[in-house]
Coordinates of C-alpha atoms and ligand atoms in Angstrom, one line a residue:
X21 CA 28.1 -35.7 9.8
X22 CA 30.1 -32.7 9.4
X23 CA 31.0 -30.5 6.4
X24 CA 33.4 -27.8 7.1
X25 CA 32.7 -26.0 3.9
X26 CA 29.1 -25.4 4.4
X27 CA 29.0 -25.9 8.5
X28 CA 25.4 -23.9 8.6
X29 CA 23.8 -25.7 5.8
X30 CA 25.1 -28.8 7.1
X31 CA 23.9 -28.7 10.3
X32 CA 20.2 -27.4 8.9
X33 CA 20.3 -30.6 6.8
X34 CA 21.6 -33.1 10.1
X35 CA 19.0 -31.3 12.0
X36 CA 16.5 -32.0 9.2
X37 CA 16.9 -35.7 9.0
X38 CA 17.2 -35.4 13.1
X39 CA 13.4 -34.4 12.9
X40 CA 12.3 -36.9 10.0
X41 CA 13.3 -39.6 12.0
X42 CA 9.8 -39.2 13.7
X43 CA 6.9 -40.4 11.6
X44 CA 3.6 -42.0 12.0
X45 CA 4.9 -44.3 9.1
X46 CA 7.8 -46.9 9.1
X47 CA 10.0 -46.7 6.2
X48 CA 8.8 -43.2 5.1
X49 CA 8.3 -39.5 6.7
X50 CA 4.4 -39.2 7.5
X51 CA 3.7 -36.2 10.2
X52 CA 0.3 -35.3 10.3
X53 CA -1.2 -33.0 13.1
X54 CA -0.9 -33.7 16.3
X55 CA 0.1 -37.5 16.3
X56 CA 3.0 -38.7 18.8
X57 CA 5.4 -38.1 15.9
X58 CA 4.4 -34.4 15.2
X59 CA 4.3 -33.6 18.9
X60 CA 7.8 -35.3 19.4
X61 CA 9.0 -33.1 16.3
X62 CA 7.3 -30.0 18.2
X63 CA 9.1 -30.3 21.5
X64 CA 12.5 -30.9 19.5
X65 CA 12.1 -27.3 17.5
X66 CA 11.3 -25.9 21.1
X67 CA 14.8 -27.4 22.3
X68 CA 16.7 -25.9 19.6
X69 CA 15.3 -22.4 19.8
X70 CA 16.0 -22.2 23.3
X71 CA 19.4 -23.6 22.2
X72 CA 19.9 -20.7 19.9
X73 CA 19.2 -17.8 22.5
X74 CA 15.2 -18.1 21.7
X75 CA 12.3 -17.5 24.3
X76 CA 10.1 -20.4 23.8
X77 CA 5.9 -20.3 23.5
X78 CA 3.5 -23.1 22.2
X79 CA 0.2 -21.6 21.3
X80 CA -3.1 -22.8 21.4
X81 CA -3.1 -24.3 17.6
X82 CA 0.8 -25.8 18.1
X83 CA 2.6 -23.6 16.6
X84 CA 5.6 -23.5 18.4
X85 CA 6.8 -19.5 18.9
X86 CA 10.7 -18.6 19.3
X87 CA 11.5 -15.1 20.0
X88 CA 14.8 -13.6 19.7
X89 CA 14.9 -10.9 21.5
X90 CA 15.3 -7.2 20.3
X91 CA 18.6 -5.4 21.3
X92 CA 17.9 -3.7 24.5
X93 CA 18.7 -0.2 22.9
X94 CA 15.1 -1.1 20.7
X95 CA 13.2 -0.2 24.2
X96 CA 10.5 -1.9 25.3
X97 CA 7.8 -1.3 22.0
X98 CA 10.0 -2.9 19.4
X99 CA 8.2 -4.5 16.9
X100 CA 8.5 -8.1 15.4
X101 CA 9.9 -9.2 12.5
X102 CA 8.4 -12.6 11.6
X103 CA 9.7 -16.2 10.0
X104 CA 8.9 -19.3 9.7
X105 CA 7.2 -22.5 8.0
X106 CA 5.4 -25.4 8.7
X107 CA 6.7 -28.9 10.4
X108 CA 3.7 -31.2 9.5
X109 CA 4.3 -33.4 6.4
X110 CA 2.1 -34.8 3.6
X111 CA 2.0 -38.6 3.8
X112 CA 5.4 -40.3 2.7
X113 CA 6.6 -36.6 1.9
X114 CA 10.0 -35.0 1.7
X115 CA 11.8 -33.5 4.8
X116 CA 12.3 -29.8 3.8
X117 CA 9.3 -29.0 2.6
X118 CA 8.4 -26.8 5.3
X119 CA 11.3 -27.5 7.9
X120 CA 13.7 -25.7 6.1
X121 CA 11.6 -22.5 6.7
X122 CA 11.9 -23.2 10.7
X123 CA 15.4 -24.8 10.6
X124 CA 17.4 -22.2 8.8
X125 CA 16.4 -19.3 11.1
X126 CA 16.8 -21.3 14.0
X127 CA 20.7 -22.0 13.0
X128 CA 20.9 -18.3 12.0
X129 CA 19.4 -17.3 15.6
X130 CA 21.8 -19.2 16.9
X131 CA 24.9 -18.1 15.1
X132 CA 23.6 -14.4 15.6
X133 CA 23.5 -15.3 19.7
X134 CA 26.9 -16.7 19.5
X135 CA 28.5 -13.8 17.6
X136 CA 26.5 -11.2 20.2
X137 CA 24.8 -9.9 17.8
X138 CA 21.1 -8.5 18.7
X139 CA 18.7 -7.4 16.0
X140 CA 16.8 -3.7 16.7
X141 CA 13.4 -5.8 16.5
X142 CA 12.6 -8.8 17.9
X143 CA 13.0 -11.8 15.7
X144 CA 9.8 -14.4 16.0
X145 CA 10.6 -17.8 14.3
X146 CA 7.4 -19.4 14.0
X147 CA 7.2 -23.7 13.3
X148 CA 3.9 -23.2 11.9
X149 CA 1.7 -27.1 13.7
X150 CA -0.2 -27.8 10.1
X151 CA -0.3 -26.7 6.7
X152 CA -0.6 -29.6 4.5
X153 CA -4.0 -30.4 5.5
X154 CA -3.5 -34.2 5.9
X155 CA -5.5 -35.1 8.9
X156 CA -8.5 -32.9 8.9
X157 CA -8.6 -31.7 5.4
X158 CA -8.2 -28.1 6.5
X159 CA -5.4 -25.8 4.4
X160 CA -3.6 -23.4 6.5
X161 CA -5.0 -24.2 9.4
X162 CA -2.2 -23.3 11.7
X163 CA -1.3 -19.9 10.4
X164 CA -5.1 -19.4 9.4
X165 CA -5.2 -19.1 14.0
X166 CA -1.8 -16.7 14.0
X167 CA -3.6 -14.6 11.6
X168 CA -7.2 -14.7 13.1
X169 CA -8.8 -16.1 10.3
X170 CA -9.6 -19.8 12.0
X171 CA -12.6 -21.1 10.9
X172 CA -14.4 -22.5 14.2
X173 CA -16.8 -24.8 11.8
X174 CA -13.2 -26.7 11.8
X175 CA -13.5 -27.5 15.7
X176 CA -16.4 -30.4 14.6
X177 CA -14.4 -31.9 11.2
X178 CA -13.4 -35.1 12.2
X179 CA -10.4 -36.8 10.9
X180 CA -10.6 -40.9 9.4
X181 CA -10.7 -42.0 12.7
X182 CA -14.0 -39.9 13.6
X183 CA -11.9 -37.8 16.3
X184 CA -12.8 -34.0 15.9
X185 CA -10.2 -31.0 15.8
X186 CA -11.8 -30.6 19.6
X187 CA -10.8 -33.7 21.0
X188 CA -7.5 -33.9 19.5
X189 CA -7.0 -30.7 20.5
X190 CA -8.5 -31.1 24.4
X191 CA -6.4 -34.2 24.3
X192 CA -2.9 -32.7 23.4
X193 CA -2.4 -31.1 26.3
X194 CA -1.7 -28.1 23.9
X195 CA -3.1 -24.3 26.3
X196 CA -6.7 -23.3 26.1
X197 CA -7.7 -27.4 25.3
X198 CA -9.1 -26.7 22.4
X199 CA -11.6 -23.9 23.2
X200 CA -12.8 -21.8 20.4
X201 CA -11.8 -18.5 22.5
X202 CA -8.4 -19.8 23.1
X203 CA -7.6 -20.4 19.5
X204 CA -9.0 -16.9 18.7
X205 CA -6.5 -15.3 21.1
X206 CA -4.0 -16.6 19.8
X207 CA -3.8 -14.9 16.9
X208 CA -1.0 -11.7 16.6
X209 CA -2.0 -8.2 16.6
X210 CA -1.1 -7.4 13.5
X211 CA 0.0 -3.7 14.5
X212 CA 2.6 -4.8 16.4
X213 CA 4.5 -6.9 13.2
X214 CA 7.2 -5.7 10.2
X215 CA 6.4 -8.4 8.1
X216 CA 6.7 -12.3 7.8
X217 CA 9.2 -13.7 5.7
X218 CA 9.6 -17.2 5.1
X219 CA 12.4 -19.3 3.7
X220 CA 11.2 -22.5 1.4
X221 CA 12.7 -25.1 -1.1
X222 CA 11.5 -24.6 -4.1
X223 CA 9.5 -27.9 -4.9
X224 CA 10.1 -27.3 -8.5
X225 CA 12.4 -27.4 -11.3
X226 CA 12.8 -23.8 -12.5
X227 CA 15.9 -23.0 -9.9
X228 CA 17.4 -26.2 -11.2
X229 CA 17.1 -25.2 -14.5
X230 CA 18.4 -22.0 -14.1
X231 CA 21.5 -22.9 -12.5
X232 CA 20.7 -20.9 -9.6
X233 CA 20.5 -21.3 -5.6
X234 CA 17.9 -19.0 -4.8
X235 CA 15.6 -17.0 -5.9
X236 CA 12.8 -14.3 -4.3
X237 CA 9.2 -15.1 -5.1
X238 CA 6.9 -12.5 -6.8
X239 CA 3.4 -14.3 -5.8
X240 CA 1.3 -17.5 -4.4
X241 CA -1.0 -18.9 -6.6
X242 CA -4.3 -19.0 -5.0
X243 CA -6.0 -23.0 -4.2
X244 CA -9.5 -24.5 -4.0
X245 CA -9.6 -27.8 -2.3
X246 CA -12.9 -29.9 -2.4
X247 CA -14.1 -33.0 -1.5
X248 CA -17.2 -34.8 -4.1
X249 CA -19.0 -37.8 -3.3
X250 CA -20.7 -39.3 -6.5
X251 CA -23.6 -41.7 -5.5
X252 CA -24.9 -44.8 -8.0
X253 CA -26.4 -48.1 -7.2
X254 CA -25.0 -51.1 -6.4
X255 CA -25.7 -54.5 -8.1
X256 CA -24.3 -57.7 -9.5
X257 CA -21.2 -57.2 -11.5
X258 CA -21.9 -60.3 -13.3
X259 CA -25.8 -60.1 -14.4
X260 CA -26.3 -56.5 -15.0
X261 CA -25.8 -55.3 -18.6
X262 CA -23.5 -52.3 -19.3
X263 CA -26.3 -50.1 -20.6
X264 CA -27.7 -50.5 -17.6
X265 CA -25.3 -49.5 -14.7
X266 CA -25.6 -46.7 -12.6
X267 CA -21.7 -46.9 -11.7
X268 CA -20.5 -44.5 -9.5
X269 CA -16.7 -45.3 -9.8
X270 CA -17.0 -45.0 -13.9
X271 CA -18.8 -41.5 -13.5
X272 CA -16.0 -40.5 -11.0
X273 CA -13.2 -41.5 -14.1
X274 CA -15.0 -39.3 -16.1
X275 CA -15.1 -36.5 -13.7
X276 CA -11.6 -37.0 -13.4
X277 CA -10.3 -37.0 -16.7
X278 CA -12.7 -33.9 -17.1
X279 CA -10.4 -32.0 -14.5
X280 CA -7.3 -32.7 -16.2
X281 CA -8.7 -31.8 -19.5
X282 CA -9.8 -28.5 -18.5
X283 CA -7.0 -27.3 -16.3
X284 CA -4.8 -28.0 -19.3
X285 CA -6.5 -25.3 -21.3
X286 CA -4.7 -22.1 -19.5
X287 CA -1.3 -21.4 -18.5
X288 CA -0.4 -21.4 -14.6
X289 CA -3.9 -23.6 -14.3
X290 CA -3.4 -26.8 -12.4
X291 CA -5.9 -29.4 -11.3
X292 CA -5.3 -32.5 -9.0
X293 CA -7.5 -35.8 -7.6
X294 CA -5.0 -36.8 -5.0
X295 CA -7.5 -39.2 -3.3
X296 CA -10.1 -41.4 -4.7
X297 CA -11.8 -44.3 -2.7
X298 CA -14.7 -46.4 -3.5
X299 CA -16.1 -47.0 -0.3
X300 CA -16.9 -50.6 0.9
X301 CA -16.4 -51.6 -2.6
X302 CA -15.9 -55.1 -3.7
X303 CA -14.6 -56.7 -6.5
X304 CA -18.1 -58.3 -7.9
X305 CA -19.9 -55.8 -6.9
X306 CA -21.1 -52.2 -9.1
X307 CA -19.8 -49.4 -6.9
X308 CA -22.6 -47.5 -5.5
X309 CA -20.8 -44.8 -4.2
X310 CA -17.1 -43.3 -5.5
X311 CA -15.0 -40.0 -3.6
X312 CA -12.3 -37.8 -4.7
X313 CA -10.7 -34.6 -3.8
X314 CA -10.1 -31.8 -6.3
X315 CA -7.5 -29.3 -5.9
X316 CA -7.4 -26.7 -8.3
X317 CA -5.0 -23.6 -8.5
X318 CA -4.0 -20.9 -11.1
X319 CA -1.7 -17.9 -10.2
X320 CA -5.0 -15.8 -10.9
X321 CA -8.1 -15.9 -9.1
X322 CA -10.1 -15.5 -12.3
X323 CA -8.5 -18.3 -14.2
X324 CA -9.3 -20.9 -10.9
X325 CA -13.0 -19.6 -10.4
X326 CA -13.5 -19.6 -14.2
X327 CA -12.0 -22.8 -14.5
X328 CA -14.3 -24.1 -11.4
X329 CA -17.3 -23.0 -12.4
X330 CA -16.7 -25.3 -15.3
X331 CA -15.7 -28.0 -13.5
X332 CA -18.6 -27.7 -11.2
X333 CA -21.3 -28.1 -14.0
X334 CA -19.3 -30.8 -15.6
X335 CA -19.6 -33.0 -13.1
X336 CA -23.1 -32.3 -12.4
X337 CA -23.8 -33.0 -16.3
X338 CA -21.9 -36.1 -16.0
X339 CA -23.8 -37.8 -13.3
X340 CA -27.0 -36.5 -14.7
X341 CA -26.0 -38.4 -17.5
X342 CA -25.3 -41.0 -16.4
X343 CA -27.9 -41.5 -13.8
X344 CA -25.6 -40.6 -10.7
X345 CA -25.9 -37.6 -8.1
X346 CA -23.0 -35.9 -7.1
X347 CA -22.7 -33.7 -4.4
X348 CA -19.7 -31.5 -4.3
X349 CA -17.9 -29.9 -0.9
X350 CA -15.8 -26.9 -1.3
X351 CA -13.3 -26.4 1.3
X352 CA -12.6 -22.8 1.9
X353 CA -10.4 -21.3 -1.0
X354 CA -7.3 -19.5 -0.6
X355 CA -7.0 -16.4 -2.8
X356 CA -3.5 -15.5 -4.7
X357 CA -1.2 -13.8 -2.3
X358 CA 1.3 -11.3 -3.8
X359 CA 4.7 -10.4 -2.0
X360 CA 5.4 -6.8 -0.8
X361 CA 8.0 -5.4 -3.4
X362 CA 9.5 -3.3 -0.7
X363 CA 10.5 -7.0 0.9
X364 CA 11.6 -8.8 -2.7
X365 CA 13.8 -5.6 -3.2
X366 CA 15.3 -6.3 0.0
X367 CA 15.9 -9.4 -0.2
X368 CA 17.1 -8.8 -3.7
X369 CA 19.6 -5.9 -2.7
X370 CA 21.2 -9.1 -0.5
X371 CA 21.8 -11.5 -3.5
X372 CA 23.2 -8.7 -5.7
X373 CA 25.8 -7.2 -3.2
X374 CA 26.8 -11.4 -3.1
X375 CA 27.1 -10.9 -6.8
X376 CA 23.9 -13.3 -7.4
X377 CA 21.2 -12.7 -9.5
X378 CA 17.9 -11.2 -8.0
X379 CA 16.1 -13.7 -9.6
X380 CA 11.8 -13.9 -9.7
X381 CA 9.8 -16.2 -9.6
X382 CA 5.8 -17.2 -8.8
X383 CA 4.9 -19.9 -6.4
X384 CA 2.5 -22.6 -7.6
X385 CA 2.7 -24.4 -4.0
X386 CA 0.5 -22.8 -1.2
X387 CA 2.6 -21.4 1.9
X388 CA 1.8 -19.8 5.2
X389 CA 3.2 -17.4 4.2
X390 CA -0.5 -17.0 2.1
X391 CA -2.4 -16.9 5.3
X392 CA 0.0 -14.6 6.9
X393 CA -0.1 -12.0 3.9
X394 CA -4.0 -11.4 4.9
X395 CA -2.3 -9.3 7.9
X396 CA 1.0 -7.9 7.1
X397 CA 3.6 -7.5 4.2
X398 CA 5.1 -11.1 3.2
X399 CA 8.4 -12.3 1.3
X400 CA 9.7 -15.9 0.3
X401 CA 13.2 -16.8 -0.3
X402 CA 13.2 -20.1 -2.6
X403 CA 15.9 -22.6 -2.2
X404 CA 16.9 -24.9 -5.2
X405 CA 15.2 -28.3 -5.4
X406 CA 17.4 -31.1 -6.6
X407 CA 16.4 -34.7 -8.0
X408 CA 14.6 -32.4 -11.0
X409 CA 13.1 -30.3 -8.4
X410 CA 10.2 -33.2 -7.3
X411 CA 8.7 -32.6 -3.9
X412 CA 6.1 -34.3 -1.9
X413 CA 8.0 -37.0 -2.5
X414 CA 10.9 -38.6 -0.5
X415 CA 13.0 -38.0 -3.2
X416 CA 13.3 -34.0 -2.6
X417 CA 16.4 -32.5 -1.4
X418 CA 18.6 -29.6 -1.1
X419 CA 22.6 -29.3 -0.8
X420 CA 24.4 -28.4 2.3
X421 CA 26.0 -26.0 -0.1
X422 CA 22.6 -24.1 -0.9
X423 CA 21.6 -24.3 2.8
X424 CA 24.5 -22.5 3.4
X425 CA 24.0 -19.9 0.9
X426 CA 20.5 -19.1 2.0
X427 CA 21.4 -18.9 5.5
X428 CA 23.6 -16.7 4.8
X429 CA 21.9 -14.4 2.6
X430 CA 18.9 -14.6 5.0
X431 CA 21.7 -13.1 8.1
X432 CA 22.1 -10.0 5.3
X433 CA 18.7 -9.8 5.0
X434 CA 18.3 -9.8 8.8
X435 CA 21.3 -7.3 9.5
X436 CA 20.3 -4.9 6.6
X437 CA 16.4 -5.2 7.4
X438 CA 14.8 -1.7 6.6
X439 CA 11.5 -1.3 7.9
X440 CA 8.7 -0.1 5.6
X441 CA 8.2 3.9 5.5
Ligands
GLV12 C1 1.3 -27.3 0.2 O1 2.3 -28.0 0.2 C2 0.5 -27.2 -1.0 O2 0.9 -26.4 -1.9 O3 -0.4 -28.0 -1.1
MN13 MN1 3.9 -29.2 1.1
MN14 MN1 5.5 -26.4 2.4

């Protein structure tokens, strides 16, 4: 489908549903790491960067690397300016969470390459392999290798199929097979990069609200992830007396309601049991076991750790109570990560010579951006959300018109780009 009003933003939104249409789920967008689906999507990206004028890597993690290349008058040492977002989905998710952040350079690239116009730095668009954490439970795992920070405990997590991050990895064919040295050399030298920038729907309302298309993000709210297991005993569900259960699934409610009650109690705090399972539970039968994830977030570190520590004890007092254990798992938290003013201004100079408002706004979704900001200077440019601004969701989407509009503010950005000092 065309649009000739918005031919950019409508071809980032064709290209989009191009890439949605693989899944690991009928009926629904499901693109977890390193399934045929997300390795189909993977060699598609690579085909349109080298479409757009881009020299194509895949590194060791996934991430699939195009590089437009500095105007030769940059000589041989210019230095990198950095984009990009990830291409792996939650399950049943939206497709733009993430793809936009890929897509939308890539059409810029390639309207850059077909005007003749170079850049004086070399231009990396990066379609970061994971972010969402779906299959192995990680968070950030793909920029987490671009930024040196992998964790090589990951290599032995296994996803629900018992495969570890080794296998899968020594099985994708992806370089270095999944070897722990491989993945560390893959990460950039930080010296050599201007900053990382990356372009991202919202996945909220407050755009919406405002009326407005776009706005420039201040700061990430840092995230906890964690996994608890609460243990009981099983036994007849028929025969054994309510004061005398030991029911694991019941202490696990009352975790639950126990994270919603106190992340409620400070503003920007936000708590979230996305999975629950009672293992081999049965109908008739007291569950002996019950797990849930947590994933807790405020946009500052003290509120989250305050409001964990809390947590933390509550649960234990719970299942102490209530004659349970509970062992709780703490995935490796992800501190706030603030955006370099020098990069909002920038970006913000751009929407007011349009005549837009250089509107600010924090980030309560986690981005690579995150990871990436542990190295070098970071920006985000938000794009409006419609359907109330719900994401994660198959219902999120964006307009060709908006597409447009931050495709072409992000060219300004690009053209205008002032390295720091
Ligand atoms: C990523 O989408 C996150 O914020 O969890
Ligand atoms: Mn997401
Ligand atoms: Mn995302």
């Amino acid at each position: 489908m065309t649009n000739n009003l918005h031919p950019l933003g409508q071809s980032i939104l064709d290209r989009a549903e191009a890439l949605a249409r693989f899944s690991d789920m009928e009926g629904g967008l499901t693109c977890a790491f390193l399934t045929p689906a997300h390795r189909s999507a993977q060699a598609l990206l690579a085909q349109w960067m080298e479409a757009a004028g881009m020299q194509v890597r895949t590194d060791a993690i996934g991430n699939v690397i195009g590089r437009y290349a500095a105007d030769a008058a940059a000589g041989g040492d210019a230095r990198v300016l950095m984009t990009g977002s990830h291409f792996d989905t939650v399950r049943n998710g939206g497709r733009y969470d993430g793809r936009l952040g890929i897509l939308l350079p890539i059409a810029v690239v390639g309207a850059l390459h077909a005007a003749g116009i170079r850049l004086p730095y070399h231009l990396d668009v990066v379609g970061f392999a994971e972010e969402e954490g779906l299959r192995f439970k990680t968070s950030f795992l793909a920029s987490s290798v671009l930024a040196g920070r992998f964790d090589p405990a990951l290599l032995a997590r296994t996803d629900a199929d018992g495969v570890t991050m080794r296998e899968a990895l020594a099985a994708s064919g992806l370089p270095g097979n999944g070897e722990l040295a491989a993945l560390q050399a893959a990460a950039v030298d930080p010296a050599a990069l201007l900053g990382f920038v990356e372009v991202h729907i919202e996945q909220g309302p407050v755009l919406l609200d405002k009326g407005l298309a776009l706005g420039v993000v201040t700061q990430i709210a840092g995230s906890s992830r964690f996994q608890v297991r609460v243990e009981g005993q099983a036994s007849h569900a028929g025969t054994t007396p309510m004061g005398m259960r030991r029911d694991a699934a019941a202490g696990a409610a009352e975790m639950i309601l126990l994270v919603e009650a106190r992340c409620s109690a400070a503003p920007t705090l936000v708590g979230t049991v996305g999975q629950l399972q009672i293992p081999d539970g049965s109908s008739n039968v007291i569950p002996a076991a019950c797990t849930f994830s947590m994933d807790i977030r405020a946009g500052e570190d003290g509120i989250r750790e305050a409001a964990i520590a809390d947590i933390v004890a509550g649960i234990q007092q719970i299942a102490a109570r209530r004659g349970l254990s509970a062992h709780v798992d703490r995935v490796r938290p992800v501190q706030n990560a603030p955006c370099a003013r020098w990069l909002m201004d920038q970006f913000g100079a751009v929407l007011r010579k349009r005549g837009l408002p250089a509107f600010e706004l924090p980030s309560g979704a986690g981005h690579d951006a995150m990871m990436m900001q542990r190295i070098t200077d970071v920006a985000m440019l938000f794009v409006r959300c419609g359907n109330g601004g719900i994401s994660h969701n198959p219902l999120e989407t964006i307009t060709a018109e908006d597409a447009q509009l931050a495709a072409e503010v992000f060219v300004d950005f690009l053209r205008h780009f002032q390295p720091q000092g």
